[in-house]
mmCIF file of C-alpha atoms in Angstrom:
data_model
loop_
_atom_site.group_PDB
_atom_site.id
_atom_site.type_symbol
_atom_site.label_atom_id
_atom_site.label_comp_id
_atom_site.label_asym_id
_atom_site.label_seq_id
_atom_site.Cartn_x
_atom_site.Cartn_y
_atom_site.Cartn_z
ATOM 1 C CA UNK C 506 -62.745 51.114 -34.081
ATOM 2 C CA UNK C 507 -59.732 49.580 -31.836
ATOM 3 C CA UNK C 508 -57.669 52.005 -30.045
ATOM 4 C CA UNK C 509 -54.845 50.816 -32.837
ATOM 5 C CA UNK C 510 -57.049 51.919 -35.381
ATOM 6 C CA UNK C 511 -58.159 55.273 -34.230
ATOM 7 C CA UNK C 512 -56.760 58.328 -35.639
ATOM 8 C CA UNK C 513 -56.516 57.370 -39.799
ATOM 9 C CA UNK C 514 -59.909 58.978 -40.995
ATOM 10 C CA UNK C 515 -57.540 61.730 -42.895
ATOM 11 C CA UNK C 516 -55.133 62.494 -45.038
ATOM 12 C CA UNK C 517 -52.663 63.613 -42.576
ATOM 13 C CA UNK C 518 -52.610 61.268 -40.318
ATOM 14 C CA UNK C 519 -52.425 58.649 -42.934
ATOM 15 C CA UNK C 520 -48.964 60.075 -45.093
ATOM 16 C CA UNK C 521 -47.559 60.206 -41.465
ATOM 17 C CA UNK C 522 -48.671 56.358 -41.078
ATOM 18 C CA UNK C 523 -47.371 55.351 -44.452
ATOM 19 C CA UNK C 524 -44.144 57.171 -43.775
ATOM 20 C CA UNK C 525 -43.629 55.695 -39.981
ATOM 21 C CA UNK C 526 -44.791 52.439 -41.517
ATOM 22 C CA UNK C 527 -41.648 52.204 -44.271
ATOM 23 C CA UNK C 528 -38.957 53.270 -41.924
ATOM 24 C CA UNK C 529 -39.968 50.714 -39.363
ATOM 25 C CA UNK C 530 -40.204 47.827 -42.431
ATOM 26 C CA UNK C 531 -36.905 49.365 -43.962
ATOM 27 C CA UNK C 532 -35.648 48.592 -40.255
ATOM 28 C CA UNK C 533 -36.571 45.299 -39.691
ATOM 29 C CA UNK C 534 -35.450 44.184 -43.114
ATOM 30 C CA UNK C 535 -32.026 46.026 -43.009
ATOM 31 C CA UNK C 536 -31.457 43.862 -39.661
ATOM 32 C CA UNK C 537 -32.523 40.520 -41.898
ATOM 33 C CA UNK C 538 -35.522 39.940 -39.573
ATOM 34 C CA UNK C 539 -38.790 38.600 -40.609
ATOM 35 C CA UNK C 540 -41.940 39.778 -39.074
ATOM 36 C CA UNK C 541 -42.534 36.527 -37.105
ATOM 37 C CA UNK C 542 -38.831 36.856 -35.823
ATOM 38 C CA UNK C 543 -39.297 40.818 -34.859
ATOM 39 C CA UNK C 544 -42.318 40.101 -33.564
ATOM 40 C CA UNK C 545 -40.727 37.704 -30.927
ATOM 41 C CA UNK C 546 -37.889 39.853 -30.395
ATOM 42 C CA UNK C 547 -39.992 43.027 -29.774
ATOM 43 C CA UNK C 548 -42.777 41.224 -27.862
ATOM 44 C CA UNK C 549 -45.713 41.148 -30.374
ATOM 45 C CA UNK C 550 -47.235 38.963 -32.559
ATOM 46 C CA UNK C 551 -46.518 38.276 -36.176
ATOM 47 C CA UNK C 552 -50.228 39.652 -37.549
ATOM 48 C CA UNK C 553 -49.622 43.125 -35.283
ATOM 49 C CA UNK C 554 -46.395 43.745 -36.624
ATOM 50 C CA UNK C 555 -47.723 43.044 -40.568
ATOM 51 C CA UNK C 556 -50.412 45.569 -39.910
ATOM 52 C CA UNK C 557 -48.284 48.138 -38.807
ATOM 53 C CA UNK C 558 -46.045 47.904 -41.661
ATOM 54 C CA UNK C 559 -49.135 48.094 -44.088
ATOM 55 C CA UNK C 560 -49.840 51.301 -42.370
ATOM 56 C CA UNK C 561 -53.392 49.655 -40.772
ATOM 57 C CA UNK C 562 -52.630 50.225 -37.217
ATOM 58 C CA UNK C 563 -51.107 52.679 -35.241
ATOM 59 C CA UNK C 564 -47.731 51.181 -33.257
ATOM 60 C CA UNK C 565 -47.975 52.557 -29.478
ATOM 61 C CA UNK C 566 -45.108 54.684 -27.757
ATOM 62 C CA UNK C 567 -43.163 50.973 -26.224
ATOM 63 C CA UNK C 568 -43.407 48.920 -29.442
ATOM 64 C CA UNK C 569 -41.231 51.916 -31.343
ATOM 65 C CA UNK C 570 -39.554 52.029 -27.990
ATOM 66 C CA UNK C 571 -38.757 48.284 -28.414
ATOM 67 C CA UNK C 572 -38.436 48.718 -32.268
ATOM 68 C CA UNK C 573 -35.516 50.748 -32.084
ATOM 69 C CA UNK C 574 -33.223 49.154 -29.366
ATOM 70 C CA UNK C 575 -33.970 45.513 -30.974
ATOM 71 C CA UNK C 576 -33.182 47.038 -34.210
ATOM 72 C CA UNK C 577 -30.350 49.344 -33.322
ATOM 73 C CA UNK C 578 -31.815 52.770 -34.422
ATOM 74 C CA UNK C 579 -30.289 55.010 -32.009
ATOM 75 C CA UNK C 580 -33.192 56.789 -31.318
ATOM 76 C CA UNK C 581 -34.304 57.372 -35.237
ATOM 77 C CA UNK C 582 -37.278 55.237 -34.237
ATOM 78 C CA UNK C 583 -38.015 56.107 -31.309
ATOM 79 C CA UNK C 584 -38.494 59.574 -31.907
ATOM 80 C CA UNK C 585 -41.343 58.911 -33.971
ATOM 81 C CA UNK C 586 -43.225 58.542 -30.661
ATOM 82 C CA UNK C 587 -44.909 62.472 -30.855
ATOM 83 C CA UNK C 588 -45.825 62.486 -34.169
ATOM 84 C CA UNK C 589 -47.420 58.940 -34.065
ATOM 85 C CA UNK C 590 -49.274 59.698 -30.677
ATOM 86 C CA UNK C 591 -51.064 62.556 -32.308
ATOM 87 C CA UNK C 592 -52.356 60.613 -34.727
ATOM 88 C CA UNK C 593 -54.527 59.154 -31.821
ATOM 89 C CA UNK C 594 -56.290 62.766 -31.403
ATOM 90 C CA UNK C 595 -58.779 63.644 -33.994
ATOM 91 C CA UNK C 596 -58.114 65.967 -36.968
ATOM 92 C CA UNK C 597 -59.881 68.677 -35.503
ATOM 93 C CA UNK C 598 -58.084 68.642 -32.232
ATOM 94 C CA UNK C 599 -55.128 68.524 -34.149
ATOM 95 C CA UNK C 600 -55.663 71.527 -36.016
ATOM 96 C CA UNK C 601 -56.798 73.599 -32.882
ATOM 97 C CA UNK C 602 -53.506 72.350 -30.746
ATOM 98 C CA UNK C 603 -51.489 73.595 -33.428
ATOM 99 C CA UNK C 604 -53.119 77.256 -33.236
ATOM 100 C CA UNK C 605 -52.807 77.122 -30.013
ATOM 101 C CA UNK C 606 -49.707 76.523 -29.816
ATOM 102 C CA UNK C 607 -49.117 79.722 -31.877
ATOM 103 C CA UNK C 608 -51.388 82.011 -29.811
ATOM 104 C CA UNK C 609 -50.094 84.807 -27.399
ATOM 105 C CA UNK C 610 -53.584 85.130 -25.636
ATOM 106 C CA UNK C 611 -56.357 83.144 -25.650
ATOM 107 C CA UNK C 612 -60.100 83.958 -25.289
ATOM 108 C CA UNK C 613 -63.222 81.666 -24.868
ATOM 109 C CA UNK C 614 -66.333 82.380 -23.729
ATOM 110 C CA UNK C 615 -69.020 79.271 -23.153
ATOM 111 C CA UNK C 616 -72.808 79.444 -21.877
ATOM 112 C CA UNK C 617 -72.996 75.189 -22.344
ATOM 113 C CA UNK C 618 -70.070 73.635 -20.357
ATOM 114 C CA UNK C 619 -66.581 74.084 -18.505
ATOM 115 C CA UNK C 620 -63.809 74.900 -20.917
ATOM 116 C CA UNK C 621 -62.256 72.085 -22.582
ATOM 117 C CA UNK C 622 -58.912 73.195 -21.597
ATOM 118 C CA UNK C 623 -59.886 73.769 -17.782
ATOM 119 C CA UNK C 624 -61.791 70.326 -17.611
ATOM 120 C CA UNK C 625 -60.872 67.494 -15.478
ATOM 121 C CA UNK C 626 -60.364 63.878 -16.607
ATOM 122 C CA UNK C 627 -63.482 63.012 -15.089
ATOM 123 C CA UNK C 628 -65.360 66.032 -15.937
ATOM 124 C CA UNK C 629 -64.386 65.205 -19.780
ATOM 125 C CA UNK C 630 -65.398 62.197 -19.399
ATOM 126 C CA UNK C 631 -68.635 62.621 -18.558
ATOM 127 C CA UNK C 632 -69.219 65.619 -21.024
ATOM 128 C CA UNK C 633 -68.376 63.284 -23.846
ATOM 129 C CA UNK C 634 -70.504 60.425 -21.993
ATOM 130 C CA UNK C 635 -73.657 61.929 -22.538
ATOM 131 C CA UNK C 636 -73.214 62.285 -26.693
ATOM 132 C CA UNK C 637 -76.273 60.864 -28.059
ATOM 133 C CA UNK C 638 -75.720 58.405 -29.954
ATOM 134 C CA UNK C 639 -72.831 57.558 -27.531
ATOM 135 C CA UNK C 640 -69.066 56.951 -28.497
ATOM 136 C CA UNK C 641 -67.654 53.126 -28.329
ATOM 137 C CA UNK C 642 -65.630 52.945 -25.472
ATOM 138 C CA UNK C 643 -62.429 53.287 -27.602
ATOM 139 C CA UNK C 644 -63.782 56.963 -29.153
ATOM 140 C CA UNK C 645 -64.749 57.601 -25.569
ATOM 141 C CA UNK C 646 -61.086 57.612 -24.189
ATOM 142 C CA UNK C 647 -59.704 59.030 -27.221
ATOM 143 C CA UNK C 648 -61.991 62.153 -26.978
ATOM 144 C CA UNK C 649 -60.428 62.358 -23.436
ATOM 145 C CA UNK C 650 -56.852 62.139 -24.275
ATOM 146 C CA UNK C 651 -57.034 65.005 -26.829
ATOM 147 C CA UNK C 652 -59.105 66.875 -24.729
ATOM 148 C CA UNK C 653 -56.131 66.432 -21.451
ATOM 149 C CA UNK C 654 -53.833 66.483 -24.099
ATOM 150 C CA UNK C 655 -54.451 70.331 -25.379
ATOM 151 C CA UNK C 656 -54.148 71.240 -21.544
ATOM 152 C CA UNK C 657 -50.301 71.279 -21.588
ATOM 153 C CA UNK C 658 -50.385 74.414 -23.036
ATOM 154 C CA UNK C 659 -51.518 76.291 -19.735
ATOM 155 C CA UNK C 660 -48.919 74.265 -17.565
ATOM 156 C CA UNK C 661 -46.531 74.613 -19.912
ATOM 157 C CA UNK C 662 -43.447 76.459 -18.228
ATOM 158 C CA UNK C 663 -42.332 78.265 -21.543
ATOM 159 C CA UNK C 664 -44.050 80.968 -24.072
ATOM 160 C CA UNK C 665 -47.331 80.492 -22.291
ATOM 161 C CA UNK C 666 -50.090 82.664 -24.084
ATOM 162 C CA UNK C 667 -52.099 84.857 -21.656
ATOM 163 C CA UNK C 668 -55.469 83.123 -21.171
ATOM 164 C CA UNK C 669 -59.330 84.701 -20.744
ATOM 165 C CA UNK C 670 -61.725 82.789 -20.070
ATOM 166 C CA UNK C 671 -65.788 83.522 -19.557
ATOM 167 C CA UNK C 672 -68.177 80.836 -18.141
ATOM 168 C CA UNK C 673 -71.295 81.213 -17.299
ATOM 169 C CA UNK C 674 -72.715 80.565 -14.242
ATOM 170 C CA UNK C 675 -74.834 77.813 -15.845
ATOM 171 C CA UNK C 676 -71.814 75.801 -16.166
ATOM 172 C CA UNK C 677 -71.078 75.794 -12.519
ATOM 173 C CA UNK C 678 -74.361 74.999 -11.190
ATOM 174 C CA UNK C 679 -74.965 72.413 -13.919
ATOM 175 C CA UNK C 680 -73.967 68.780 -12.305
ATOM 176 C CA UNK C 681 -72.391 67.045 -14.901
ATOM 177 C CA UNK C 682 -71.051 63.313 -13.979
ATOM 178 C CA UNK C 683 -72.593 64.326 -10.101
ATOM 179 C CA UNK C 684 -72.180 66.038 -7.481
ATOM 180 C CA UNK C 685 -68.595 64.539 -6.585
ATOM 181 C CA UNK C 686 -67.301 65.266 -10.064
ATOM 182 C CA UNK C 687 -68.857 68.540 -10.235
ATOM 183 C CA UNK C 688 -66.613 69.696 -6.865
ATOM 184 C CA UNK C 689 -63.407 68.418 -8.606
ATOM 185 C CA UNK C 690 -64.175 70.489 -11.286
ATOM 186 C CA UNK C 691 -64.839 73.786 -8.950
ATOM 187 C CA UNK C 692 -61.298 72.832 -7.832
ATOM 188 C CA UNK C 693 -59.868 72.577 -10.775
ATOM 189 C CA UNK C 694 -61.540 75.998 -11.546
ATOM 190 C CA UNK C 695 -60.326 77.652 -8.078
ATOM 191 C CA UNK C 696 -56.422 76.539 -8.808
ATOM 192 C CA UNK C 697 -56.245 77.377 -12.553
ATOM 193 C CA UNK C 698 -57.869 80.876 -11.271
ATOM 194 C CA UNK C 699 -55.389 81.769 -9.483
ATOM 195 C CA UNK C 700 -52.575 81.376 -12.461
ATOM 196 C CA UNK C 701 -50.858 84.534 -13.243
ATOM 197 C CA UNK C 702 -51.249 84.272 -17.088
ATOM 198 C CA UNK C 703 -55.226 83.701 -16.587
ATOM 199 C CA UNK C 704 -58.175 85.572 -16.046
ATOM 200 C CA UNK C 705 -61.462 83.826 -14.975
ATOM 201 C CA UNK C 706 -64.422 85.372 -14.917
ATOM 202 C CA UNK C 707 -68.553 84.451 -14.674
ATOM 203 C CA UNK C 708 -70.775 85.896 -16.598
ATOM 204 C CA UNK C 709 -73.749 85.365 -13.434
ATOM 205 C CA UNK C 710 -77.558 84.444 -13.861
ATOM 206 C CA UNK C 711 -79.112 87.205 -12.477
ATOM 207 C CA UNK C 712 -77.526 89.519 -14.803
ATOM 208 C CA UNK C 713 -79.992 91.005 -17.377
ATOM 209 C CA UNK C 714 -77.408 91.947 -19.919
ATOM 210 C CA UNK C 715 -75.901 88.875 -21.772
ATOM 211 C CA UNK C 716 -74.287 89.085 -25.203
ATOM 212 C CA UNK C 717 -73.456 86.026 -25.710
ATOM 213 C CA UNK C 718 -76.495 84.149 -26.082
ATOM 214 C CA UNK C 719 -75.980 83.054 -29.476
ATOM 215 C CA UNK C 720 -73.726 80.544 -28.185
ATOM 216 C CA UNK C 721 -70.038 79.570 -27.408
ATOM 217 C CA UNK C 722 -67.002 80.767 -28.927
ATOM 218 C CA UNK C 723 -63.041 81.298 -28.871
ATOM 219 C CA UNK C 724 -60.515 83.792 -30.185
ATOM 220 C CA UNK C 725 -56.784 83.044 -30.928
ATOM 221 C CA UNK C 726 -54.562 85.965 -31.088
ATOM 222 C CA UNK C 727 -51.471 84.559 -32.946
ATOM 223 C CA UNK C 728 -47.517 85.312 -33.133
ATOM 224 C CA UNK C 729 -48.000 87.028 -36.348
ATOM 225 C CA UNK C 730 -50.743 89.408 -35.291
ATOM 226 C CA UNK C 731 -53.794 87.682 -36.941
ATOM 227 C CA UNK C 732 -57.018 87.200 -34.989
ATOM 228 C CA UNK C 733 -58.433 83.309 -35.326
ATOM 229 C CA UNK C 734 -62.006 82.397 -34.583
ATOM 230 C CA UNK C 735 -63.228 79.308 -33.193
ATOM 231 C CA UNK C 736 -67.302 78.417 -33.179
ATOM 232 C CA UNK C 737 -69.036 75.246 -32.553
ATOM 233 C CA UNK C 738 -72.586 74.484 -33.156
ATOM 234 C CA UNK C 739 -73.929 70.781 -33.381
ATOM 235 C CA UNK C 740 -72.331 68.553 -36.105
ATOM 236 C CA UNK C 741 -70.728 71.846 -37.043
ATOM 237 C CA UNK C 742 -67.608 73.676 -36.580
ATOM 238 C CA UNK C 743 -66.143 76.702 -38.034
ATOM 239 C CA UNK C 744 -62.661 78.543 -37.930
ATOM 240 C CA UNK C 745 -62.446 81.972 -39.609
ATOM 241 C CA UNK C 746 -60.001 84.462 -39.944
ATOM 242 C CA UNK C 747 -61.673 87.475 -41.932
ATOM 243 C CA UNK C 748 -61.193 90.141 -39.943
ATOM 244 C CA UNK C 749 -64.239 91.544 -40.411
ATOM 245 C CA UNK C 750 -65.917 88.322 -38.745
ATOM 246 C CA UNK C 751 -63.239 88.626 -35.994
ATOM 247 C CA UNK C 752 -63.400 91.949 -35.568
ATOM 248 C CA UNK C 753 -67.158 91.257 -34.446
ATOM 249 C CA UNK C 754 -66.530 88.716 -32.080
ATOM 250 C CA UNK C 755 -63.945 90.820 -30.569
ATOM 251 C CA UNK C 756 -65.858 93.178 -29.849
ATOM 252 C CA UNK C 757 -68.356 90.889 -28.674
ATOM 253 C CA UNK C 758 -66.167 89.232 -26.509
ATOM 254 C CA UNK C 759 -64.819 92.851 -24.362
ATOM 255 C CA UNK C 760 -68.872 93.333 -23.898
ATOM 256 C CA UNK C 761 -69.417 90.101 -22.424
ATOM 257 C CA UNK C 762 -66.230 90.534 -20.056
ATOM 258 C CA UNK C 763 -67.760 93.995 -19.235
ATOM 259 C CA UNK C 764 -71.360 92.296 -18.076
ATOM 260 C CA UNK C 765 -69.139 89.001 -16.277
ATOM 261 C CA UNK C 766 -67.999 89.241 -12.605
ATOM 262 C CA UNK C 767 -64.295 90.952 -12.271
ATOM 263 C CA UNK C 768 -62.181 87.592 -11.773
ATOM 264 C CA UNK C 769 -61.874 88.310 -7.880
ATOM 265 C CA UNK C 770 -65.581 88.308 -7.362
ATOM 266 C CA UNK C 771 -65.555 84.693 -9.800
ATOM 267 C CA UNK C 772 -63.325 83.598 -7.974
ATOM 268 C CA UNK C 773 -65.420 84.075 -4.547
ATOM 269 C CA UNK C 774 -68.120 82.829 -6.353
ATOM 270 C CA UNK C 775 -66.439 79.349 -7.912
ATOM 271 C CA UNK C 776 -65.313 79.151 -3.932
ATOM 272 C CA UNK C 777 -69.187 79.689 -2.677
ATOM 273 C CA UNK C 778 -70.354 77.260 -5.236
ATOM 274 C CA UNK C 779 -67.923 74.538 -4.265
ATOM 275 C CA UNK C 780 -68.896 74.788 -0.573
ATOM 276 C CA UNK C 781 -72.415 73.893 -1.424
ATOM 277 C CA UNK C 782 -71.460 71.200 -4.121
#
């Protein structure tokens, strides 16, 4: 799949293809261009330009940038740009930004790998590197870009959601992508620690109490006082809001945070690990 391709395996991102795909030929038309001639105007070729207008390929943040001064929009095109970049990210990151977005905390707790939203670039990178069978080069970097993409929402300088977040210390001492990317990530780790708005903690190997074995999961506490669960397993994943089933991992959740390390004693820990990465 090309990286102008990615992103139309569903619905949604299709009717928002279909839609971006008749303003920009309603454009070009209005303005008594052909596709050959906007193509030249714009910079692209004639066959690019007829495959974004069919709705086949996905027009990148310059050509609608290019689109609408060449066509005198105004800014009517070119504010297309955010709803056509996400088209890039897969559904399912899609769906999980968007709750996100509506969350006032945030808990996750993960015995497998770093967080997705407290990865580096290179950590990602290296988590979705070892997928067996592997992604095309193309997937690769659009795993990546959704992955750094959700991120925003704990630099974000307005309505940020309190965050909790329990690793454990598997993750830490596990060298994904090598030694070198490994200590980026215990950065990464030490600085996001420190955030007012998140706690950090690690749930430690020598600890005989762990109830989270059964695997890795997340909990989105929403605006409008519902409770959203978030589970992963391999080839499968699962969002549920019955509040008996959220109720349970809840309560789950405080009894692995009880068992972790208080997040000053992770953090001296992240900081011990790092020196001897």
């Amino acid at each position: 799949m090309s990286d102008w391709d990615a992103g139309l395996e569903d619905e949604e991102a299709g009717a928002v293809m279909r839609t971006v795909s008749r303003q920009l030929k309603l454009w070009r038309e209005a303005a008594g261009l052909t596709q050959a001639e906007f193509g030249a105007a714009i910079g692209y070729g004639e066959e690019l330009v007829s495959s974004v207008e069919r709705g086949r390929r996905i027009p990148r943040a310059e050509y609608l940038d290019s689109a609408d001064a060449v066509l005198g929009a105004g800014g009517r095109i070119a504010v297309m740009k955010r709803d056509v970049a996400e088209l890039r990210y897969p559904k399912k990151v899609r769906d999980v930004k968007r709750l996100e977005a509506e969350a006032v905390e945030i808990c996750s707790y993960n015995n497998s790998v770093v967080d997705g939203l407290l990865q580096t670039p290179e950590y990602a990178r290296a988590v979705f590197g070892s997928r067996r069978p592997p992604f095309t080069d193309d997937e690769l970097e659009r795993q990546v870009t959704a992955r750094l993409a959700r991120q925003e929402i704990i630099s974000s300088r307005t309505a940020r959601p309190l965050f909790s977040f329990v690793l454990c210390e598997s993750t830490l001492r596990r060298l994904i992508g090598g030694r070198m990317v490994m200590r980026g990530q215990l950065e990464r780790l030490s600085k996001v620690a420190r955030l007012p708005n998140v706690d950090l903690q690690i749930l430690p190997l020598g600890s005989e109490e762990n109830s989270g074995l059964s695997g890795l999961f997340r909990l989105l506490k929403l605006k409008d006082g519902t409770t959203v669960g978030l589970s992963e397993a391999p080839l499968i994943s699962r969002v549920f809001c019955n509040p008996k089933e959220t109720t349970v991992l809840d309560m789950r959740y405080g009894i692995i945070r009880a068992q972790a390390l208080t997040p000053r004693e992770s953090l001296t820990l992240i900081e011990k690990l790092r020196g001897e990465t």
